[in-house]
Amino acid sequence: MKKLYFGSNLKMYKTIRETTEYLISLASLTGDISREEIELFIIPSYTSLERASAAIDHNLIKLGAQNMCWEEQGQFTGEISPLMLQEAGLDLVMIGHSERRHVFRETDEEENRKVKCALEHGFTALLCIGETAEDKKYGAGPEVLRMQLKKGFYEVDPSHIGKIWVAYEPVWSIGVSGTPASADYAEKMHKEIKQCLLELFPEQGAGIPVLYGGSVNPGNAEELIVQPSIDGLFVGRAAWQADKFNTLIRSAMKAAGR
Ligand code: 13P
């Protein structure tokens, strides 16, 4: 049976104390669920990382950063280096979140440099991709996703494949003004993504987990997780209270026959 992935990006929410309390509570609430069955990860703000990393058992919850510079050091005011993230004992780095691409104008070329740098420094690289509402209107979603994957994983050494995760987060589905993708639509796009990953990495591409994100909530988590090409749920708002996230994870697992 495939492993199910559940994670949350805390965006620019929660203080250091709130993050630590949230993580301790989530670890305790979900502690009885076998980590052979699920992978649980949380991506808090930079300032919370060091304290959070020391406070939790990384076998229960993997910890990630929301972004990272592609250089180890240098004249990059406001950026965070992979060496600094290694010091915090992190497991993964998220790259190319929709808000990084669309609010902060990051490009596919930059995401590619970050992906390669994260992998070279031993992190799991979680590459986020997704089409805009305009791309969707013109029926260009699959082409946009393919472009983001081809550029994002350009010249990535296949030996790193075990440490690559992909999150499909359609831009129009994210956040307070987002509309969740239907399970059918999400499954269709996940199939495209998986096909493209196989073309990019013929030997190992099938093993890359692809998670759905964008207005996941207790009302749609079950129908999303049962789709054959959806390996996990990447949740924002609906995961930011530990008890609610625990309930969502359990109902999704139940729907998936666990
Ligand atoms: P929401 O679930 O709040 O739409 O956010 C999803 C997201 O951006 C996860 O990275």
PDB file of C-alpha atoms and ligand atoms in Angstrom:
ATOM      1  CA  MET A   1       0.000   0.000   0.000  1.00  0.00           C
ATOM      2  CA  LYS A   2       1.322   3.424  -0.885  1.00  0.00           C
ATOM      3  CA  LYS A   3       2.408   5.826   1.823  1.00  0.00           C
ATOM      4  CA  LEU A   4       0.138   8.857   2.294  1.00  0.00           C
ATOM      5  CA  TYR A   5       1.637  12.320   2.706  1.00  0.00           C
ATOM      6  CA  PHE A   6       0.102  15.014   4.890  1.00  0.00           C
ATOM      7  CA  GLY A   7       1.703  18.402   5.411  1.00  0.00           C
ATOM      8  CA  SER A   8       1.056  22.017   6.160  1.00  0.00           C
ATOM      9  CA  ASN A   9       2.675  25.257   5.170  1.00  0.00           C
ATOM     10  CA  LEU A  10       2.206  27.743   8.023  1.00  0.00           C
ATOM     11  CA  LYS A  11       2.958  30.710   5.697  1.00  0.00           C
ATOM     12  CA  MET A  12       3.477  33.979   7.627  1.00  0.00           C
ATOM     13  CA  TYR A  13       1.406  32.866  10.615  1.00  0.00           C
ATOM     14  CA  LYS A  14       2.237  31.771  14.182  1.00  0.00           C
ATOM     15  CA  THR A  15       4.895  33.088  16.557  1.00  0.00           C
ATOM     16  CA  ILE A  16       7.775  30.898  17.761  1.00  0.00           C
ATOM     17  CA  ARG A  17       5.808  29.884  20.856  1.00  0.00           C
ATOM     18  CA  GLU A  18       2.628  29.175  18.892  1.00  0.00           C
ATOM     19  CA  THR A  19       4.541  27.074  16.362  1.00  0.00           C
ATOM     20  CA  THR A  20       6.248  24.996  19.026  1.00  0.00           C
ATOM     21  CA  GLU A  21       2.988  24.389  20.908  1.00  0.00           C
ATOM     22  CA  TYR A  22       1.255  23.445  17.656  1.00  0.00           C
ATOM     23  CA  LEU A  23       3.974  20.947  16.728  1.00  0.00           C
ATOM     24  CA  ILE A  24       4.098  19.332  20.160  1.00  0.00           C
ATOM     25  CA  SER A  25       0.324  18.980  20.147  1.00  0.00           C
ATOM     26  CA  LEU A  26       0.245  17.569  16.587  1.00  0.00           C
ATOM     27  CA  ALA A  27       3.019  15.070  17.388  1.00  0.00           C
ATOM     28  CA  SER A  28       1.136  13.882  20.438  1.00  0.00           C
ATOM     29  CA  LEU A  29      -2.282  13.668  18.724  1.00  0.00           C
ATOM     30  CA  THR A  30      -0.911  11.699  15.759  1.00  0.00           C
ATOM     31  CA  GLY A  31       1.730   9.731  17.679  1.00  0.00           C
ATOM     32  CA  ASP A  32      -0.140   6.421  17.406  1.00  0.00           C
ATOM     33  CA  ILE A  33      -0.327   6.508  13.582  1.00  0.00           C
ATOM     34  CA  SER A  34       2.401   4.356  12.029  1.00  0.00           C
ATOM     35  CA  ARG A  35       4.929   6.416  10.064  1.00  0.00           C
ATOM     36  CA  GLU A  36       5.181   3.452   7.703  1.00  0.00           C
ATOM     37  CA  GLU A  37       1.687   4.494   6.594  1.00  0.00           C
ATOM     38  CA  ILE A  38       2.033   8.269   6.570  1.00  0.00           C
ATOM     39  CA  GLU A  39       4.623  10.992   6.200  1.00  0.00           C
ATOM     40  CA  LEU A  40       3.701  14.090   8.204  1.00  0.00           C
ATOM     41  CA  PHE A  41       5.510  17.392   7.659  1.00  0.00           C
ATOM     42  CA  ILE A  42       5.151  20.997   8.736  1.00  0.00           C
ATOM     43  CA  ILE A  43       6.744  24.070   7.196  1.00  0.00           C
ATOM     44  CA  PRO A  44       6.856  26.964   9.692  1.00  0.00           C
ATOM     45  CA  SER A  45       8.379  30.445   9.481  1.00  0.00           C
ATOM     46  CA  TYR A  46      12.173  30.802   9.530  1.00  0.00           C
ATOM     47  CA  THR A  47      12.273  32.325  13.010  1.00  0.00           C
ATOM     48  CA  SER A  48      10.492  29.294  14.501  1.00  0.00           C
ATOM     49  CA  LEU A  49      12.695  26.665  12.880  1.00  0.00           C
ATOM     50  CA  GLU A  50      15.509  26.256  15.361  1.00  0.00           C
ATOM     51  CA  ARG A  51      13.246  26.023  18.428  1.00  0.00           C
ATOM     52  CA  ALA A  52      10.736  23.844  16.594  1.00  0.00           C
ATOM     53  CA  SER A  53      13.426  21.496  15.352  1.00  0.00           C
ATOM     54  CA  ALA A  54      14.744  20.931  18.864  1.00  0.00           C
ATOM     55  CA  ALA A  55      11.243  20.465  20.288  1.00  0.00           C
ATOM     56  CA  ILE A  56       9.939  17.652  18.104  1.00  0.00           C
ATOM     57  CA  ASP A  57      10.761  14.082  17.169  1.00  0.00           C
ATOM     58  CA  HIS A  58      11.607  14.250  13.467  1.00  0.00           C
ATOM     59  CA  ASN A  59      10.495  10.639  13.078  1.00  0.00           C
ATOM     60  CA  LEU A  60       6.973  11.867  13.821  1.00  0.00           C
ATOM     61  CA  ILE A  61       7.008  15.197  12.024  1.00  0.00           C
ATOM     62  CA  LYS A  62       9.423  16.270   9.316  1.00  0.00           C
ATOM     63  CA  LEU A  63      10.268  19.959   9.403  1.00  0.00           C
ATOM     64  CA  GLY A  64      10.800  22.192   6.412  1.00  0.00           C
ATOM     65  CA  ALA A  65      11.672  25.736   5.369  1.00  0.00           C
ATOM     66  CA  GLN A  66       9.436  27.846   3.121  1.00  0.00           C
ATOM     67  CA  ASN A  67      12.241  28.977   0.819  1.00  0.00           C
ATOM     68  CA  MET A  68      16.019  28.953   0.462  1.00  0.00           C
ATOM     69  CA  CYS A  69      18.771  30.763  -1.441  1.00  0.00           C
ATOM     70  CA  TRP A  70      20.730  28.781  -4.051  1.00  0.00           C
ATOM     71  CA  GLU A  71      24.062  30.021  -2.686  1.00  0.00           C
ATOM     72  CA  GLU A  72      25.784  29.032   0.552  1.00  0.00           C
ATOM     73  CA  GLN A  73      26.852  32.572   1.375  1.00  0.00           C
ATOM     74  CA  GLY A  74      27.334  35.942  -0.220  1.00  0.00           C
ATOM     75  CA  GLN A  75      25.855  39.334  -0.825  1.00  0.00           C
ATOM     76  CA  PHE A  76      22.214  38.215  -0.777  1.00  0.00           C
ATOM     77  CA  THR A  77      20.529  40.504   1.747  1.00  0.00           C
ATOM     78  CA  GLY A  78      17.379  38.995   3.213  1.00  0.00           C
ATOM     79  CA  GLU A  79      18.057  35.466   1.946  1.00  0.00           C
ATOM     80  CA  ILE A  80      18.632  32.257   3.942  1.00  0.00           C
ATOM     81  CA  SER A  81      21.450  29.884   3.039  1.00  0.00           C
ATOM     82  CA  PRO A  82      21.285  26.061   2.919  1.00  0.00           C
ATOM     83  CA  LEU A  83      24.044  25.997   5.549  1.00  0.00           C
ATOM     84  CA  MET A  84      21.837  28.004   7.919  1.00  0.00           C
ATOM     85  CA  LEU A  85      18.966  25.591   7.349  1.00  0.00           C
ATOM     86  CA  GLN A  86      21.272  22.627   7.954  1.00  0.00           C
ATOM     87  CA  GLU A  87      22.203  24.196  11.307  1.00  0.00           C
ATOM     88  CA  ALA A  88      18.529  24.173  12.224  1.00  0.00           C
ATOM     89  CA  GLY A  89      18.401  20.418  11.527  1.00  0.00           C
ATOM     90  CA  LEU A  90      15.734  20.579   8.846  1.00  0.00           C
ATOM     91  CA  ASP A  91      14.479  17.730   6.711  1.00  0.00           C
ATOM     92  CA  LEU A  92      13.045  19.510   3.707  1.00  0.00           C
ATOM     93  CA  VAL A  93      12.838  22.741   1.783  1.00  0.00           C
ATOM     94  CA  MET A  94       9.784  23.938  -0.102  1.00  0.00           C
ATOM     95  CA  ILE A  95      10.586  25.574  -3.417  1.00  0.00           C
ATOM     96  CA  GLY A  96       8.414  27.610  -5.756  1.00  0.00           C
ATOM     97  CA  HIS A  97       5.298  27.995  -3.656  1.00  0.00           C
ATOM     98  CA  SER A  98       2.640  29.875  -5.600  1.00  0.00           C
ATOM     99  CA  GLU A  99       3.046  32.923  -3.349  1.00  0.00           C
ATOM    100  CA  ARG A 100       6.809  32.950  -4.038  1.00  0.00           C
ATOM    101  CA  ARG A 101       6.185  32.712  -7.772  1.00  0.00           C
ATOM    102  CA  HIS A 102       3.301  35.151  -8.027  1.00  0.00           C
ATOM    103  CA  VAL A 103       3.776  37.667  -5.181  1.00  0.00           C
ATOM    104  CA  PHE A 104       7.593  37.681  -5.218  1.00  0.00           C
ATOM    105  CA  ARG A 105       8.018  37.002  -8.940  1.00  0.00           C
ATOM    106  CA  GLU A 106      10.342  34.007  -8.675  1.00  0.00           C
ATOM    107  CA  THR A 107      11.084  32.289 -11.983  1.00  0.00           C
ATOM    108  CA  ASP A 108      11.383  28.634 -13.012  1.00  0.00           C
ATOM    109  CA  GLU A 109      15.128  29.168 -13.501  1.00  0.00           C
ATOM    110  CA  GLU A 110      15.463  30.330  -9.886  1.00  0.00           C
ATOM    111  CA  GLU A 111      13.372  27.397  -8.622  1.00  0.00           C
ATOM    112  CA  ASN A 112      15.683  25.050 -10.553  1.00  0.00           C
ATOM    113  CA  ARG A 113      18.785  26.498  -8.875  1.00  0.00           C
ATOM    114  CA  LYS A 114      17.111  26.135  -5.492  1.00  0.00           C
ATOM    115  CA  VAL A 115      16.002  22.541  -6.169  1.00  0.00           C
ATOM    116  CA  LYS A 116      19.549  21.514  -7.136  1.00  0.00           C
ATOM    117  CA  CYS A 117      21.063  23.353  -4.172  1.00  0.00           C
ATOM    118  CA  ALA A 118      18.574  21.823  -1.696  1.00  0.00           C
ATOM    119  CA  LEU A 119      19.291  18.305  -2.999  1.00  0.00           C
ATOM    120  CA  GLU A 120      23.064  18.837  -2.943  1.00  0.00           C
ATOM    121  CA  HIS A 121      22.748  19.846   0.711  1.00  0.00           C
ATOM    122  CA  GLY A 122      20.839  16.697   1.638  1.00  0.00           C
ATOM    123  CA  PHE A 123      17.358  18.162   1.975  1.00  0.00           C
ATOM    124  CA  THR A 124      14.201  16.745   0.496  1.00  0.00           C
ATOM    125  CA  ALA A 125      13.099  19.259  -2.164  1.00  0.00           C
ATOM    126  CA  LEU A 126       9.355  19.895  -2.329  1.00  0.00           C
ATOM    127  CA  LEU A 127       8.741  21.625  -5.657  1.00  0.00           C
ATOM    128  CA  CYS A 128       5.367  23.372  -5.908  1.00  0.00           C
ATOM    129  CA  ILE A 129       3.770  23.844  -9.300  1.00  0.00           C
ATOM    130  CA  GLY A 130       0.387  25.035 -10.516  1.00  0.00           C
ATOM    131  CA  GLU A 131      -1.393  26.849 -13.306  1.00  0.00           C
ATOM    132  CA  THR A 132      -3.137  30.226 -12.976  1.00  0.00           C
ATOM    133  CA  ALA A 133      -6.845  30.779 -13.619  1.00  0.00           C
ATOM    134  CA  GLU A 134      -5.902  32.310 -16.968  1.00  0.00           C
ATOM    135  CA  ASP A 135      -3.798  29.285 -17.964  1.00  0.00           C
ATOM    136  CA  LYS A 136      -6.782  27.108 -17.061  1.00  0.00           C
ATOM    137  CA  LYS A 137      -9.209  29.248 -19.055  1.00  0.00           C
ATOM    138  CA  TYR A 138      -7.150  28.651 -22.212  1.00  0.00           C
ATOM    139  CA  GLY A 139      -6.865  24.931 -21.488  1.00  0.00           C
ATOM    140  CA  ALA A 140      -3.097  25.367 -21.035  1.00  0.00           C
ATOM    141  CA  GLY A 141      -2.858  23.867 -17.525  1.00  0.00           C
ATOM    142  CA  PRO A 142      -1.019  20.684 -18.560  1.00  0.00           C
ATOM    143  CA  GLU A 143       1.513  22.625 -20.680  1.00  0.00           C
ATOM    144  CA  VAL A 144       2.234  25.025 -17.809  1.00  0.00           C
ATOM    145  CA  LEU A 145       2.737  22.152 -15.370  1.00  0.00           C
ATOM    146  CA  ARG A 146       5.045  20.378 -17.818  1.00  0.00           C
ATOM    147  CA  MET A 147       7.091  23.548 -18.278  1.00  0.00           C
ATOM    148  CA  GLN A 148       7.430  24.059 -14.522  1.00  0.00           C
ATOM    149  CA  LEU A 149       8.528  20.441 -14.063  1.00  0.00           C
ATOM    150  CA  LYS A 150      10.957  20.428 -16.995  1.00  0.00           C
ATOM    151  CA  LYS A 151      12.593  23.667 -15.912  1.00  0.00           C
ATOM    152  CA  GLY A 152      12.359  22.997 -12.181  1.00  0.00           C
ATOM    153  CA  PHE A 153      14.100  19.617 -12.502  1.00  0.00           C
ATOM    154  CA  TYR A 154      16.496  20.592 -15.294  1.00  0.00           C
ATOM    155  CA  GLU A 155      19.821  18.794 -14.833  1.00  0.00           C
ATOM    156  CA  VAL A 156      18.754  17.236 -11.551  1.00  0.00           C
ATOM    157  CA  ASP A 157      20.825  14.122 -10.966  1.00  0.00           C
ATOM    158  CA  PRO A 158      18.538  11.044 -10.897  1.00  0.00           C
ATOM    159  CA  SER A 159      20.456   9.787  -7.852  1.00  0.00           C
ATOM    160  CA  HIS A 160      18.493  12.396  -5.861  1.00  0.00           C
ATOM    161  CA  ILE A 161      15.057  11.161  -6.901  1.00  0.00           C
ATOM    162  CA  GLY A 162      14.310   9.608  -3.512  1.00  0.00           C
ATOM    163  CA  LYS A 163      14.408  13.117  -2.073  1.00  0.00           C
ATOM    164  CA  ILE A 164      12.066  14.802  -4.513  1.00  0.00           C
ATOM    165  CA  TRP A 165       8.423  15.559  -3.746  1.00  0.00           C
ATOM    166  CA  VAL A 166       6.019  17.551  -5.908  1.00  0.00           C
ATOM    167  CA  ALA A 167       3.002  19.564  -4.759  1.00  0.00           C
ATOM    168  CA  TYR A 168       0.339  20.443  -7.313  1.00  0.00           C
ATOM    169  CA  GLU A 169      -1.265  23.656  -6.109  1.00  0.00           C
ATOM    170  CA  PRO A 170      -3.358  25.420  -8.754  1.00  0.00           C
ATOM    171  CA  VAL A 171      -2.933  29.160  -8.146  1.00  0.00           C
ATOM    172  CA  TRP A 172      -6.708  29.749  -8.343  1.00  0.00           C
ATOM    173  CA  SER A 173      -7.380  27.228  -5.590  1.00  0.00           C
ATOM    174  CA  ILE A 174      -5.128  28.631  -2.858  1.00  0.00           C
ATOM    175  CA  GLY A 175      -6.053  30.787   0.109  1.00  0.00           C
ATOM    176  CA  VAL A 176      -9.124  32.680   1.307  1.00  0.00           C
ATOM    177  CA  SER A 177     -10.277  33.642  -2.176  1.00  0.00           C
ATOM    178  CA  GLY A 178      -9.417  30.257  -3.704  1.00  0.00           C
ATOM    179  CA  THR A 179     -11.849  27.640  -5.003  1.00  0.00           C
ATOM    180  CA  PRO A 180     -10.777  24.044  -4.345  1.00  0.00           C
ATOM    181  CA  ALA A 181     -10.114  21.938  -7.433  1.00  0.00           C
ATOM    182  CA  SER A 182     -12.653  19.173  -7.910  1.00  0.00           C
ATOM    183  CA  ALA A 183     -11.327  15.697  -7.231  1.00  0.00           C
ATOM    184  CA  ASP A 184     -11.746  14.807 -10.933  1.00  0.00           C
ATOM    185  CA  TYR A 185      -9.826  17.847 -12.131  1.00  0.00           C
ATOM    186  CA  ALA A 186      -7.060  17.320  -9.561  1.00  0.00           C
ATOM    187  CA  GLU A 187      -6.738  13.657 -10.573  1.00  0.00           C
ATOM    188  CA  LYS A 188      -6.477  14.633 -14.244  1.00  0.00           C
ATOM    189  CA  MET A 189      -3.660  17.091 -13.527  1.00  0.00           C
ATOM    190  CA  HIS A 190      -1.880  14.656 -11.207  1.00  0.00           C
ATOM    191  CA  LYS A 191      -1.903  12.104 -14.025  1.00  0.00           C
ATOM    192  CA  GLU A 192      -0.268  14.655 -16.335  1.00  0.00           C
ATOM    193  CA  ILE A 193       2.328  15.445 -13.696  1.00  0.00           C
ATOM    194  CA  LYS A 194       3.129  11.770 -13.125  1.00  0.00           C
ATOM    195  CA  GLN A 195       3.403  11.162 -16.862  1.00  0.00           C
ATOM    196  CA  CYS A 196       5.823  14.081 -17.208  1.00  0.00           C
ATOM    197  CA  LEU A 197       7.892  12.884 -14.221  1.00  0.00           C
ATOM    198  CA  LEU A 198       8.194   9.485 -15.910  1.00  0.00           C
ATOM    199  CA  GLU A 199       9.402  11.152 -19.101  1.00  0.00           C
ATOM    200  CA  LEU A 200      11.963  13.178 -17.137  1.00  0.00           C
ATOM    201  CA  PHE A 201      13.128  10.276 -14.974  1.00  0.00           C
ATOM    202  CA  PRO A 202      12.213   7.032 -16.787  1.00  0.00           C
ATOM    203  CA  GLU A 203      13.765   4.762 -14.165  1.00  0.00           C
ATOM    204  CA  GLN A 204      12.658   6.358 -10.915  1.00  0.00           C
ATOM    205  CA  GLY A 205       9.974   8.954 -11.776  1.00  0.00           C
ATOM    206  CA  ALA A 206       7.117   6.698 -10.683  1.00  0.00           C
ATOM    207  CA  GLY A 207       8.358   6.849  -7.097  1.00  0.00           C
ATOM    208  CA  ILE A 208       8.048  10.636  -6.733  1.00  0.00           C
ATOM    209  CA  PRO A 209       5.096  11.509  -4.483  1.00  0.00           C
ATOM    210  CA  VAL A 210       2.695  14.125  -5.862  1.00  0.00           C
ATOM    211  CA  LEU A 211       0.563  15.965  -3.312  1.00  0.00           C
ATOM    212  CA  TYR A 212      -2.504  18.103  -3.906  1.00  0.00           C
ATOM    213  CA  GLY A 213      -2.803  21.522  -2.228  1.00  0.00           C
ATOM    214  CA  GLY A 214      -5.282  24.400  -2.477  1.00  0.00           C
ATOM    215  CA  SER A 215      -8.266  24.855  -0.140  1.00  0.00           C
ATOM    216  CA  VAL A 216      -8.102  21.289   1.158  1.00  0.00           C
ATOM    217  CA  ASN A 217     -10.684  21.083   3.951  1.00  0.00           C
ATOM    218  CA  PRO A 218     -12.629  18.469   5.941  1.00  0.00           C
ATOM    219  CA  GLY A 219     -15.297  18.469   3.216  1.00  0.00           C
ATOM    220  CA  ASN A 220     -13.033  17.520   0.293  1.00  0.00           C
ATOM    221  CA  ALA A 221     -10.030  15.744   1.857  1.00  0.00           C
ATOM    222  CA  GLU A 222     -11.597  12.289   1.531  1.00  0.00           C
ATOM    223  CA  GLU A 223     -12.573  12.509  -2.142  1.00  0.00           C
ATOM    224  CA  LEU A 224      -9.147  13.936  -2.995  1.00  0.00           C
ATOM    225  CA  ILE A 225      -7.048  11.356  -1.159  1.00  0.00           C
ATOM    226  CA  VAL A 226      -8.842   8.389  -2.742  1.00  0.00           C
ATOM    227  CA  GLN A 227      -7.819   9.488  -6.250  1.00  0.00           C
ATOM    228  CA  PRO A 228      -5.257   7.011  -7.626  1.00  0.00           C
ATOM    229  CA  SER A 229      -2.710   9.671  -8.662  1.00  0.00           C
ATOM    230  CA  ILE A 230      -2.936  11.775  -5.475  1.00  0.00           C
ATOM    231  CA  ASP A 231      -0.337  10.676  -2.928  1.00  0.00           C
ATOM    232  CA  GLY A 232      -1.052  13.224  -0.251  1.00  0.00           C
ATOM    233  CA  LEU A 233      -2.611  16.485   0.863  1.00  0.00           C
ATOM    234  CA  PHE A 234      -0.734  19.739   1.367  1.00  0.00           C
ATOM    235  CA  VAL A 235      -2.945  21.853   3.562  1.00  0.00           C
ATOM    236  CA  GLY A 236      -2.962  25.514   4.591  1.00  0.00           C
ATOM    237  CA  ARG A 237      -5.740  27.011   6.699  1.00  0.00           C
ATOM    238  CA  ALA A 238      -7.521  23.760   7.540  1.00  0.00           C
ATOM    239  CA  ALA A 239      -4.382  22.392   9.237  1.00  0.00           C
ATOM    240  CA  TRP A 240      -3.389  25.269  11.459  1.00  0.00           C
ATOM    241  CA  GLN A 241      -5.125  23.888  14.544  1.00  0.00           C
ATOM    242  CA  ALA A 242      -3.517  20.625  15.595  1.00  0.00           C
ATOM    243  CA  ASP A 243      -6.767  18.905  16.591  1.00  0.00           C
ATOM    244  CA  LYS A 244      -8.471  19.813  13.308  1.00  0.00           C
ATOM    245  CA  PHE A 245      -5.496  18.619  11.268  1.00  0.00           C
ATOM    246  CA  ASN A 246      -5.402  15.367  13.241  1.00  0.00           C
ATOM    247  CA  THR A 247      -9.117  14.809  12.498  1.00  0.00           C
ATOM    248  CA  LEU A 248      -8.603  15.578   8.792  1.00  0.00           C
ATOM    249  CA  ILE A 249      -5.662  13.153   8.566  1.00  0.00           C
ATOM    250  CA  ARG A 250      -7.620  10.372  10.253  1.00  0.00           C
ATOM    251  CA  SER A 251     -10.714  10.798   8.095  1.00  0.00           C
ATOM    252  CA  ALA A 252      -8.584  10.880   4.939  1.00  0.00           C
ATOM    253  CA  MET A 253      -6.761   7.721   6.057  1.00  0.00           C
ATOM    254  CA  LYS A 254     -10.065   6.000   6.762  1.00  0.00           C
ATOM    255  CA  ALA A 255     -11.412   6.975   3.336  1.00  0.00           C
ATOM    256  CA  ALA A 256      -8.240   5.546   1.802  1.00  0.00           C
ATOM    257  CA  GLY A 257      -8.899   2.251   3.574  1.00  0.00           C
ATOM    258  CA  ARG A 258      -6.309   2.546   6.384  1.00  0.00           C
TER     259      ARG A 258
HETATM  260  P1  13P B   1      -4.884  26.770   1.679  1.00  0.00           P
HETATM  261  O1  13P B   1      -5.138  25.340   2.074  1.00  0.00           O
HETATM  262  O2  13P B   1      -5.104  27.726   2.833  1.00  0.00           O
HETATM  263  O3  13P B   1      -5.632  27.155   0.441  1.00  0.00           O
HETATM  264  O4  13P B   1      -3.317  26.892   1.347  1.00  0.00           O
HETATM  265  C1  13P B   1      -2.699  25.908   0.593  1.00  0.00           C
HETATM  266  C2  13P B   1      -1.252  26.197   0.481  1.00  0.00           C
HETATM  267  O5  13P B   1      -0.842  27.235   0.009  1.00  0.00           O
HETATM  268  C3  13P B   1      -0.316  25.175   0.963  1.00  0.00           C
HETATM  269  O6  13P B   1       0.972  25.499   0.578  1.00  0.00           O
END
